[in-house]
Amino acid sequence: MEKITMKTPLVEIDGDEMTRILWKMIKDELLEPFVELNTEYYDLGLLHRKETDDAVTVDAANAIKKYGVGVKCATITPNAARKKEYDLDRLFPSPNATLRSMLDGTVFRTPILVKGIDPCVISWKKPITIARHAYGDIYKNTEMVIPGKGTVKLVYEAEDGTVTEQIVHTFKEPGIVQGIHNLDRSIVSFARSCFTYALNAHEDLWFAAKDTISKTYDGHFRDIFEKIYEEEFKDAFEEAGLSYFYTLTDDAVARIMKSEGGIIWACKNYEGDIFSDMLSSAFGSLAMMTSVLVSPDGYFEYEAAHGTVQRHYYKHLKGEETSTNSVATIFAWTGALRKRGELDGNGELMHFADLLEKATLGTIEKGIMTGDLLRLSTLENTRKVSSAEFIQEVRKELESYL
Ligand code: NAP
Ligand code: MG
């Protein structure tokens, strides 16, 4: 078979630890034998971020702005322990936070359903997609420890010199305080990408926040969603027979447990972080979830929703066999290749992405899977395989289709 060629480069963002090991295996076994990969490579492994004082992360985001589509491996977000481990001068921000704040937009996370792995909520028959706002709130906060008595105020100095002040709290004892913000422009694009995604997926959209408590901040999100819906999307939703509604986060949590799925659930940044992990775990595994950042300017960044699987990496370093699930990382590649194909009018590339996904799920449905799935599978004849064996089995399955 002749290798499939690519017109425009795909932005390839390498990462850390076990996922970096999987990344190379996936390229060697599942991509390069079939596709003449045309990628522009950025190494966001923590060592290279250290060498470039994190400039490589900004370069990678700019490359996505240039070419439109990127695929990213999981990366370490440094904390105190990592600072010591990698001898860092400073704690770099999370690469995802840098990418998301430069590209703006919404992260859509959808579980990957496969025969033999049943969601633990028995009413769920279809995937539930979390649409996570990717800008601001506590991810761009300012925090302070308050050592003792004193007053904390919110002060807004307008450009014309007018000052608006509010007391946050008059401390009589030590405590803590935090300031967060968001931007109308970002919330508007969050709303637009959710409505557009729901129409494309032909699924209902829920947006939930806590406007009973956060009357101004969350209320503002609610009002912007309502306005964008009424002005730009209502007709299309009605025509498609779809619905949109706003509700309280606690109500959404209660309702989702009774729903049969097939819904897009739009969440603010923090709720999206939490509920996407809850959903992926309830649907099976963190490694069985796709994640894509859709920016309002039409850029796409595909990744796995899980981290670098550190514990498995340390085993790997000791020469022990690991059984790490590569499905989410494979699907990050297929998502990105399919989107690249779509934008370039490259049907062959899109078809390849479909086949690779089919081969991945087909392998699991034959009973061949990594340890995390084996624990959950209801299939009768299952076999636990190593990280490398799983990818080789997917390759065999893929070759049988070609
Ligand atoms: P994690 O890497 O997602 O792993 C947490 C646990 O979940 C693992 O120890 C493993 O459980 C299980 N797991 C996750 N992915 C798996 C897979 N593909 N196959 C099998 N099991 C899987 O989260 P973490 O340990 O909290 O974080 C590790 C590093 O990743 C941190 O430095 C963090 O900053 C980074 N991180 C990066 C991203 C990102 O780049 N998108 C996201 C989250 C975290 P068992 O050990 O029980 O097998
Ligand atoms: Mg998270």
Tab-separated table of C-alpha atoms and ligand atoms in Angstrom:
chain	number	residue	atom	x	y	z
A	1	MET	CA	0.000	0.000	0.000
A	2	GLU	CA	1.268	3.472	-0.810
A	3	LYS	CA	1.549	5.808	2.133
A	4	ILE	CA	-1.107	8.500	2.476
A	5	THR	CA	0.348	11.980	2.043
A	6	MET	CA	-0.579	15.170	3.885
A	7	LYS	CA	-0.780	18.648	2.421
A	8	THR	CA	-0.577	20.934	5.467
A	9	PRO	CA	1.604	20.190	8.509
A	10	LEU	CA	-0.085	19.029	11.691
A	11	VAL	CA	1.312	20.620	14.850
A	12	GLU	CA	2.728	17.753	16.920
A	13	ILE	CA	3.250	18.503	20.617
A	14	ASP	CA	5.216	15.866	22.480
A	15	GLY	CA	4.988	15.453	26.247
A	16	ASP	CA	6.175	13.563	29.309
A	17	GLU	CA	6.610	10.242	31.067
A	18	MET	CA	4.485	7.208	30.107
A	19	THR	CA	2.426	9.077	27.553
A	20	ARG	CA	5.663	10.131	25.810
A	21	ILE	CA	6.578	6.428	25.559
A	22	LEU	CA	3.112	5.619	24.137
A	23	TRP	CA	3.383	8.584	21.738
A	24	LYS	CA	6.445	7.102	20.050
A	25	MET	CA	4.958	3.590	19.927
A	26	ILE	CA	1.790	4.935	18.295
A	27	LYS	CA	3.788	6.834	15.672
A	28	ASP	CA	6.096	3.888	14.953
A	29	GLU	CA	3.436	1.182	14.779
A	30	LEU	CA	0.160	2.816	13.834
A	31	LEU	CA	0.927	5.982	11.891
A	32	GLU	CA	4.249	6.057	10.078
A	33	PRO	CA	3.842	2.705	8.288
A	34	PHE	CA	0.645	4.061	6.689
A	35	VAL	CA	0.918	7.850	6.533
A	36	GLU	CA	3.763	10.053	5.309
A	37	LEU	CA	3.416	12.138	8.473
A	38	ASN	CA	3.801	15.835	7.819
A	39	THR	CA	4.132	17.370	11.264
A	40	GLU	CA	5.783	20.393	12.807
A	41	TYR	CA	7.261	19.055	16.034
A	42	TYR	CA	7.306	20.851	19.392
A	43	ASP	CA	8.843	19.113	22.378
A	44	LEU	CA	6.922	20.116	25.506
A	45	GLY	CA	8.655	17.465	27.600
A	46	LEU	CA	9.528	19.193	30.874
A	47	LEU	CA	13.277	19.038	30.162
A	48	HIS	CA	12.853	20.968	26.943
A	49	ARG	CA	10.451	23.424	28.529
A	50	LYS	CA	13.208	23.992	31.100
A	51	GLU	CA	15.858	24.505	28.387
A	52	THR	CA	13.699	27.073	26.606
A	53	ASP	CA	12.349	28.669	29.798
A	54	ASP	CA	8.910	27.555	28.547
A	55	ALA	CA	9.148	29.549	25.296
A	56	VAL	CA	8.465	26.304	23.387
A	57	THR	CA	4.923	26.226	24.799
A	58	VAL	CA	4.169	29.659	23.377
A	59	ASP	CA	5.766	28.630	20.050
A	60	ALA	CA	3.525	25.560	19.916
A	61	ALA	CA	0.396	27.657	20.511
A	62	ASN	CA	1.456	30.057	17.753
A	63	ALA	CA	2.033	27.130	15.401
A	64	ILE	CA	-1.557	25.949	16.023
A	65	LYS	CA	-2.700	29.469	15.161
A	66	LYS	CA	-0.677	29.254	11.947
A	67	TYR	CA	-1.740	25.785	10.757
A	68	GLY	CA	-5.096	25.335	12.496
A	69	VAL	CA	-4.756	21.832	13.961
A	70	GLY	CA	-2.569	20.357	16.695
A	71	VAL	CA	-2.246	17.090	18.576
A	72	LYS	CA	-0.826	17.085	22.086
A	73	CYS	CA	0.663	14.460	24.366
A	74	ALA	CA	0.027	14.741	28.120
A	75	THR	CA	2.557	16.914	29.936
A	76	ILE	CA	3.685	17.412	33.526
A	77	THR	CA	2.295	20.457	35.283
A	78	PRO	CA	5.162	21.247	37.633
A	79	ASN	CA	4.516	21.365	41.367
A	80	ALA	CA	6.978	21.519	44.257
A	81	ALA	CA	7.904	17.839	43.877
A	82	ARG	CA	8.540	18.213	40.137
A	83	LYS	CA	10.586	21.355	40.760
A	84	LYS	CA	12.968	19.245	42.812
A	85	GLU	CA	12.824	16.217	40.496
A	86	TYR	CA	13.691	18.266	37.392
A	87	ASP	CA	15.779	20.920	39.159
A	88	LEU	CA	13.616	23.773	37.847
A	89	ASP	CA	14.338	27.441	38.535
A	90	ARG	CA	10.660	28.253	38.625
A	91	LEU	CA	7.275	26.575	38.412
A	92	PHE	CA	6.172	26.881	34.787
A	93	PRO	CA	2.436	27.258	34.287
A	94	SER	CA	0.483	24.244	33.086
A	95	PRO	CA	1.101	23.912	29.312
A	96	ASN	CA	-2.610	23.296	28.853
A	97	ALA	CA	-3.422	26.535	30.647
A	98	THR	CA	-0.969	28.436	28.401
A	99	LEU	CA	-2.379	26.841	25.231
A	100	ARG	CA	-5.966	27.385	26.316
A	101	SER	CA	-5.424	31.007	27.245
A	102	MET	CA	-3.663	31.712	23.930
A	103	LEU	CA	-6.190	29.865	21.776
A	104	ASP	CA	-9.271	30.593	23.947
A	105	GLY	CA	-12.248	28.360	23.318
A	106	THR	CA	-13.959	25.330	24.730
A	107	VAL	CA	-12.764	21.824	25.536
A	108	PHE	CA	-15.191	19.091	24.446
A	109	ARG	CA	-14.735	15.742	26.194
A	110	THR	CA	-16.659	12.677	25.088
A	111	PRO	CA	-16.352	9.124	26.430
A	112	ILE	CA	-15.387	6.411	23.952
A	113	LEU	CA	-17.982	3.653	24.216
A	114	VAL	CA	-17.002	0.075	23.560
A	115	LYS	CA	-18.812	-3.255	23.807
A	116	GLY	CA	-18.103	-5.040	27.084
A	117	ILE	CA	-17.485	-1.906	29.163
A	118	ASP	CA	-20.783	-0.780	30.636
A	119	PRO	CA	-21.242	2.644	32.214
A	120	CYS	CA	-21.851	2.365	35.942
A	121	VAL	CA	-24.970	4.516	35.585
A	122	ILE	CA	-27.299	1.972	34.022
A	123	SER	CA	-29.566	4.536	32.341
A	124	TRP	CA	-26.677	5.909	30.207
A	125	LYS	CA	-27.011	4.490	26.720
A	126	LYS	CA	-25.232	7.203	24.729
A	127	PRO	CA	-22.112	9.257	25.390
A	128	ILE	CA	-22.403	12.472	27.393
A	129	THR	CA	-20.138	15.268	26.179
A	130	ILE	CA	-18.767	17.817	28.615
A	131	ALA	CA	-18.100	21.224	27.057
A	132	ARG	CA	-15.612	22.908	29.362
A	133	HIS	CA	-14.975	26.624	29.139
A	134	ALA	CA	-11.205	26.873	28.834
A	135	TYR	CA	-10.518	30.438	29.946
A	136	GLY	CA	-10.298	32.193	33.296
A	137	ASP	CA	-11.975	31.687	36.687
A	138	ILE	CA	-9.704	29.946	39.191
A	139	TYR	CA	-7.297	28.945	36.390
A	140	LYS	CA	-6.226	32.587	36.116
A	141	ASN	CA	-6.694	33.609	39.718
A	142	THR	CA	-4.874	35.896	42.131
A	143	GLU	CA	-4.721	34.618	45.662
A	144	MET	CA	-3.417	35.873	48.964
A	145	VAL	CA	-2.989	34.562	52.457
A	146	ILE	CA	-4.344	37.112	54.909
A	147	PRO	CA	-2.145	36.994	57.987
A	148	GLY	CA	-4.430	38.853	60.359
A	149	LYS	CA	-6.811	41.740	60.977
A	150	GLY	CA	-7.522	44.036	58.022
A	151	THR	CA	-9.860	44.746	55.122
A	152	VAL	CA	-9.795	43.200	51.655
A	153	LYS	CA	-11.499	45.180	48.868
A	154	LEU	CA	-12.315	44.720	45.200
A	155	VAL	CA	-11.222	47.924	43.465
A	156	TYR	CA	-11.923	48.755	39.826
A	157	GLU	CA	-10.123	51.812	38.442
A	158	ALA	CA	-11.631	52.719	35.098
A	159	GLU	CA	-9.444	54.349	32.450
A	160	ASP	CA	-11.159	57.686	33.065
A	161	GLY	CA	-10.131	57.523	36.721
A	162	THR	CA	-13.498	56.570	38.205
A	163	VAL	CA	-13.069	54.149	41.068
A	164	THR	CA	-15.585	51.503	42.165
A	165	GLU	CA	-14.952	49.672	45.425
A	166	GLN	CA	-16.510	46.824	47.319
A	167	ILE	CA	-15.455	45.224	50.557
A	168	VAL	CA	-14.748	41.510	50.157
A	169	HIS	CA	-14.284	40.913	53.861
A	170	THR	CA	-13.161	42.667	56.993
A	171	PHE	CA	-10.852	40.145	58.574
A	172	LYS	CA	-10.732	39.860	62.341
A	173	GLU	CA	-8.430	36.844	62.128
A	174	PRO	CA	-6.111	35.134	59.575
A	175	GLY	CA	-7.674	33.767	56.406
A	176	ILE	CA	-7.403	33.610	52.634
A	177	VAL	CA	-8.730	35.507	49.635
A	178	GLN	CA	-8.925	34.928	45.901
A	179	GLY	CA	-9.730	37.117	42.888
A	180	ILE	CA	-10.962	35.637	39.616
A	181	HIS	CA	-12.145	37.092	36.334
A	182	ASN	CA	-13.596	36.274	32.955
A	183	LEU	CA	-14.194	38.185	29.741
A	184	ASP	CA	-17.417	38.744	27.805
A	185	ARG	CA	-15.549	37.976	24.576
A	186	SER	CA	-14.478	34.591	25.924
A	187	ILE	CA	-17.919	33.710	27.309
A	188	VAL	CA	-19.555	34.679	24.020
A	189	SER	CA	-17.214	32.403	22.082
A	190	PHE	CA	-17.751	29.626	24.655
A	191	ALA	CA	-21.501	29.921	24.093
A	192	ARG	CA	-21.155	30.007	20.305
A	193	SER	CA	-18.879	26.964	20.181
A	194	CYS	CA	-21.304	25.008	22.412
A	195	PHE	CA	-24.349	25.848	20.280
A	196	THR	CA	-22.442	25.074	17.078
A	197	TYR	CA	-21.083	21.791	18.451
A	198	ALA	CA	-24.571	20.733	19.614
A	199	LEU	CA	-26.049	21.435	16.179
A	200	ASN	CA	-23.255	19.479	14.461
A	201	ALA	CA	-23.596	16.558	16.866
A	202	HIS	CA	-27.401	16.824	16.725
A	203	GLU	CA	-27.681	16.710	20.518
A	204	ASP	CA	-29.452	18.825	23.128
A	205	LEU	CA	-27.398	21.373	25.050
A	206	TRP	CA	-27.510	22.036	28.783
A	207	PHE	CA	-25.656	24.878	30.427
A	208	ALA	CA	-25.351	24.801	34.190
A	209	ALA	CA	-23.875	27.249	36.673
A	210	LYS	CA	-24.672	28.468	40.188
A	211	ASP	CA	-26.441	31.777	39.661
A	212	THR	CA	-28.459	31.471	42.861
A	213	ILE	CA	-25.258	31.975	44.860
A	214	SER	CA	-23.057	33.793	42.345
A	215	LYS	CA	-25.771	36.157	41.167
A	216	THR	CA	-23.542	38.521	39.196
A	217	TYR	CA	-20.647	36.334	38.012
A	218	ASP	CA	-22.529	33.141	37.121
A	219	GLY	CA	-25.604	35.212	36.277
A	220	HIS	CA	-23.526	36.954	33.625
A	221	PHE	CA	-22.613	33.609	32.021
A	222	ARG	CA	-26.328	32.636	32.037
A	223	ASP	CA	-27.381	35.934	30.429
A	224	ILE	CA	-24.753	35.741	27.687
A	225	PHE	CA	-25.782	32.180	26.806
A	226	GLU	CA	-29.429	33.248	26.669
A	227	LYS	CA	-28.690	36.231	24.447
A	228	ILE	CA	-26.526	34.279	21.988
A	229	TYR	CA	-29.152	31.528	21.861
A	230	GLU	CA	-32.053	33.901	21.212
A	231	GLU	CA	-30.199	36.002	18.652
A	232	GLU	CA	-28.192	33.434	16.734
A	233	PHE	CA	-29.230	29.826	17.320
A	234	LYS	CA	-32.860	29.524	18.410
A	235	ASP	CA	-34.241	29.044	14.913
A	236	ALA	CA	-31.662	26.435	13.965
A	237	PHE	CA	-32.284	24.530	17.225
A	238	GLU	CA	-36.048	24.529	16.695
A	239	GLU	CA	-35.666	23.445	13.106
A	240	ALA	CA	-33.402	20.568	14.171
A	241	GLY	CA	-35.820	19.593	16.976
A	242	LEU	CA	-33.134	20.214	19.591
A	243	SER	CA	-33.427	21.966	22.916
A	244	TYR	CA	-31.254	24.288	24.945
A	245	PHE	CA	-31.789	25.135	28.585
A	246	TYR	CA	-29.987	26.702	31.516
A	247	THR	CA	-30.165	25.076	34.917
A	248	LEU	CA	-28.350	25.021	38.266
A	249	THR	CA	-25.273	22.821	38.484
A	250	ASP	CA	-26.770	20.717	41.300
A	251	ASP	CA	-29.931	20.206	39.244
A	252	ALA	CA	-27.853	19.175	36.220
A	253	VAL	CA	-25.980	16.618	38.336
A	254	ALA	CA	-29.261	15.106	39.534
A	255	ARG	CA	-30.757	15.059	36.039
A	256	ILE	CA	-27.728	13.603	34.312
A	257	MET	CA	-27.928	10.512	36.531
A	258	LYS	CA	-31.420	9.813	35.201
A	259	SER	CA	-30.792	10.695	31.583
A	260	GLU	CA	-29.928	8.252	28.832
A	261	GLY	CA	-27.073	10.412	27.531
A	262	GLY	CA	-26.624	11.875	24.085
A	263	ILE	CA	-26.356	15.375	25.613
A	264	ILE	CA	-23.822	18.171	25.558
A	265	TRP	CA	-23.357	19.542	29.075
A	266	ALA	CA	-21.675	22.951	29.049
A	267	CYS	CA	-19.725	23.745	32.208
A	268	LYS	CA	-17.625	26.597	33.506
A	269	ASN	CA	-13.900	25.884	33.728
A	270	TYR	CA	-13.746	24.272	37.176
A	271	GLU	CA	-16.948	22.218	36.937
A	272	GLY	CA	-15.791	21.026	33.506
A	273	ASP	CA	-12.491	19.843	34.962
A	274	ILE	CA	-14.240	17.875	37.704
A	275	PHE	CA	-17.257	16.512	35.832
A	276	SER	CA	-15.252	15.316	32.849
A	277	ASP	CA	-13.174	13.119	35.167
A	278	MET	CA	-16.312	11.915	36.914
A	279	LEU	CA	-17.993	11.072	33.604
A	280	SER	CA	-14.996	9.323	32.104
A	281	SER	CA	-14.588	7.215	35.225
A	282	ALA	CA	-18.306	6.405	35.291
A	283	PHE	CA	-18.206	5.464	31.610
A	284	GLY	CA	-15.174	3.252	32.182
A	285	SER	CA	-11.770	4.844	32.313
A	286	LEU	CA	-9.964	8.153	32.038
A	287	ALA	CA	-8.137	6.580	29.133
A	288	MET	CA	-11.439	6.091	27.257
A	289	MET	CA	-12.225	9.725	26.619
A	290	THR	CA	-11.549	12.081	23.741
A	291	SER	CA	-10.717	15.721	24.313
A	292	VAL	CA	-10.585	18.556	21.821
A	293	LEU	CA	-10.100	22.279	22.309
A	294	VAL	CA	-12.206	24.213	19.796
A	295	SER	CA	-11.193	27.857	19.543
A	296	PRO	CA	-13.558	30.577	18.317
A	297	ASP	CA	-11.070	31.378	15.542
A	298	GLY	CA	-11.349	27.881	14.120
A	299	TYR	CA	-8.260	26.251	15.674
A	300	PHE	CA	-8.393	22.698	17.015
A	301	GLU	CA	-6.160	21.007	19.557
A	302	TYR	CA	-6.658	17.277	20.235
A	303	GLU	CA	-5.313	15.541	23.350
A	304	ALA	CA	-5.980	12.762	25.836
A	305	ALA	CA	-7.951	13.781	28.915
A	306	HIS	CA	-5.648	11.921	31.323
A	307	GLY	CA	-2.192	12.849	32.597
A	308	THR	CA	1.263	11.375	32.056
A	309	VAL	CA	0.513	8.190	34.077
A	310	GLN	CA	3.533	8.717	36.307
A	311	ARG	CA	3.257	5.519	38.347
A	312	HIS	CA	3.406	3.380	35.193
A	313	TYR	CA	6.385	5.388	33.923
A	314	TYR	CA	8.420	4.667	37.035
A	315	LYS	CA	7.673	0.964	36.536
A	316	HIS	CA	8.731	1.288	32.918
A	317	LEU	CA	12.000	2.946	33.988
A	318	LYS	CA	12.728	-0.019	36.261
A	319	GLY	CA	12.364	-2.286	33.238
A	320	GLU	CA	9.019	-3.687	34.413
A	321	GLU	CA	6.223	-4.341	31.936
A	322	THR	CA	3.369	-1.819	31.965
A	323	SER	CA	-0.186	-2.183	30.779
A	324	THR	CA	-1.049	1.442	30.031
A	325	ASN	CA	-4.087	2.240	27.958
A	326	SER	CA	-3.197	4.155	24.769
A	327	VAL	CA	-6.755	4.567	23.441
A	328	ALA	CA	-7.178	8.262	24.339
A	329	THR	CA	-3.784	9.097	22.822
A	330	ILE	CA	-4.598	7.134	19.652
A	331	PHE	CA	-7.915	8.992	19.420
A	332	ALA	CA	-6.122	12.330	19.876
A	333	TRP	CA	-4.135	11.467	16.738
A	334	THR	CA	-7.138	10.206	14.786
A	335	GLY	CA	-9.179	13.273	15.738
A	336	ALA	CA	-6.392	15.581	14.599
A	337	LEU	CA	-5.682	13.671	11.386
A	338	ARG	CA	-9.388	13.566	10.517
A	339	LYS	CA	-9.748	17.319	11.102
A	340	ARG	CA	-6.568	17.998	9.058
A	341	GLY	CA	-8.042	15.821	6.299
A	342	GLU	CA	-11.367	17.650	6.494
A	343	LEU	CA	-9.720	21.078	6.205
A	344	ASP	CA	-7.434	19.973	3.369
A	345	GLY	CA	-10.081	17.983	1.477
A	346	ASN	CA	-7.991	14.829	2.057
A	347	GLY	CA	-10.544	12.004	2.088
A	348	GLU	CA	-7.889	9.282	2.316
A	349	LEU	CA	-6.517	10.725	5.535
A	350	MET	CA	-10.027	10.969	7.023
A	351	HIS	CA	-10.751	7.384	6.046
A	352	PHE	CA	-7.492	6.239	7.649
A	353	ALA	CA	-8.463	7.973	10.911
A	354	ASP	CA	-11.829	6.164	10.875
A	355	LEU	CA	-10.165	2.801	10.270
A	356	LEU	CA	-7.617	3.284	13.042
A	357	GLU	CA	-10.414	4.069	15.516
A	358	LYS	CA	-12.359	1.044	14.328
A	359	ALA	CA	-9.266	-1.153	14.708
A	360	THR	CA	-8.659	0.166	18.236
A	361	LEU	CA	-12.203	-0.576	19.390
A	362	GLY	CA	-12.264	-3.829	17.417
A	363	THR	CA	-9.203	-5.044	19.334
A	364	ILE	CA	-10.880	-4.366	22.696
A	365	GLU	CA	-14.125	-5.978	21.531
A	366	LYS	CA	-12.121	-9.113	20.678
A	367	GLY	CA	-11.165	-9.230	24.359
A	368	ILE	CA	-7.607	-7.887	24.013
A	369	MET	CA	-7.114	-4.974	26.410
A	370	THR	CA	-4.965	-3.226	28.991
A	371	GLY	CA	-5.358	-3.830	32.722
A	372	ASP	CA	-7.524	-0.806	33.467
A	373	LEU	CA	-10.222	-2.112	31.086
A	374	LEU	CA	-9.852	-5.760	31.988
A	375	ARG	CA	-11.097	-4.949	35.495
A	376	LEU	CA	-14.296	-3.537	33.980
A	377	SER	CA	-14.973	-5.760	31.005
A	378	THR	CA	-18.035	-7.964	30.921
A	379	LEU	CA	-16.733	-9.934	27.921
A	380	GLU	CA	-16.151	-13.656	28.500
A	381	ASN	CA	-12.741	-14.237	26.966
A	382	THR	CA	-10.409	-11.421	27.815
A	383	ARG	CA	-6.642	-11.182	27.715
A	384	LYS	CA	-4.547	-8.556	29.482
A	385	VAL	CA	-1.756	-7.227	27.307
A	386	SER	CA	1.159	-4.861	27.854
A	387	SER	CA	1.274	-1.292	26.548
A	388	ALA	CA	3.353	-2.393	23.551
A	389	GLU	CA	1.351	-5.563	22.825
A	390	PHE	CA	-1.914	-3.640	22.732
A	391	ILE	CA	-0.576	-1.293	20.079
A	392	GLN	CA	0.787	-4.239	18.080
A	393	GLU	CA	-2.614	-5.947	18.255
A	394	VAL	CA	-4.298	-2.767	16.994
A	395	ARG	CA	-1.825	-2.736	14.105
A	396	LYS	CA	-2.736	-6.337	13.193
A	397	GLU	CA	-6.420	-5.450	13.273
A	398	LEU	CA	-5.810	-2.346	11.159
A	399	GLU	CA	-3.764	-4.272	8.604
A	400	SER	CA	-6.602	-6.783	8.279
A	401	TYR	CA	-8.857	-3.945	7.033
A	402	LEU	CA	-6.365	-2.535	4.518
B	1	NAP	P1	-2.893	10.552	35.469
B	1	NAP	O1	-1.620	10.570	34.755
B	1	NAP	O2	-4.119	10.769	34.677
B	1	NAP	O3	-3.003	9.179	36.233
B	1	NAP	C1	-3.803	8.918	37.352
B	1	NAP	C2	-4.079	7.422	37.474
B	1	NAP	O4	-5.129	7.088	36.570
B	1	NAP	C3	-2.908	6.549	37.065
B	1	NAP	O5	-2.004	6.352	38.109
B	1	NAP	C4	-3.612	5.297	36.599
B	1	NAP	O6	-4.054	4.510	37.678
B	1	NAP	C5	-4.851	5.860	35.925
B	1	NAP	N1	-4.623	6.145	34.493
B	1	NAP	C6	-4.617	7.359	33.878
B	1	NAP	N2	-4.404	7.215	32.571
B	1	NAP	C7	-4.261	5.890	32.342
B	1	NAP	C8	-3.998	5.142	31.169
B	1	NAP	N3	-3.825	5.720	29.987
B	1	NAP	N4	-3.918	3.789	31.282
B	1	NAP	C9	-4.081	3.200	32.476
B	1	NAP	N5	-4.320	3.849	33.622
B	1	NAP	C10	-4.416	5.203	33.550
B	1	NAP	O7	-2.910	11.678	36.603
B	1	NAP	P2	-1.842	12.073	37.725
B	1	NAP	O8	-1.091	10.864	38.160
B	1	NAP	O9	-2.608	12.848	38.676
B	1	NAP	O10	-0.838	13.037	37.007
B	1	NAP	C11	0.432	12.660	36.464
B	1	NAP	C12	1.010	13.865	35.759
B	1	NAP	O11	0.187	14.216	34.656
B	1	NAP	C13	1.105	15.104	36.638
B	1	NAP	O12	2.419	15.648	36.549
B	1	NAP	C14	0.079	16.069	36.056
B	1	NAP	O13	0.538	17.377	36.118
B	1	NAP	C15	-0.035	15.614	34.632
B	1	NAP	N6	-1.363	15.850	33.994
B	1	NAP	C16	-1.346	16.255	32.704
B	1	NAP	C17	-2.534	16.436	32.008
B	1	NAP	C18	-2.476	16.865	30.577
B	1	NAP	O14	-1.407	17.125	30.042
B	1	NAP	N7	-3.592	16.931	29.892
B	1	NAP	C19	-3.755	16.157	32.634
B	1	NAP	C20	-3.740	15.702	33.968
B	1	NAP	C21	-2.536	15.542	34.625
B	1	NAP	P3	-3.197	3.315	38.340
B	1	NAP	O15	-1.896	3.939	38.779
B	1	NAP	O16	-4.070	2.902	39.481
B	1	NAP	O17	-2.989	2.262	37.308
B	2	MG	MG	-8.491	17.498	35.490
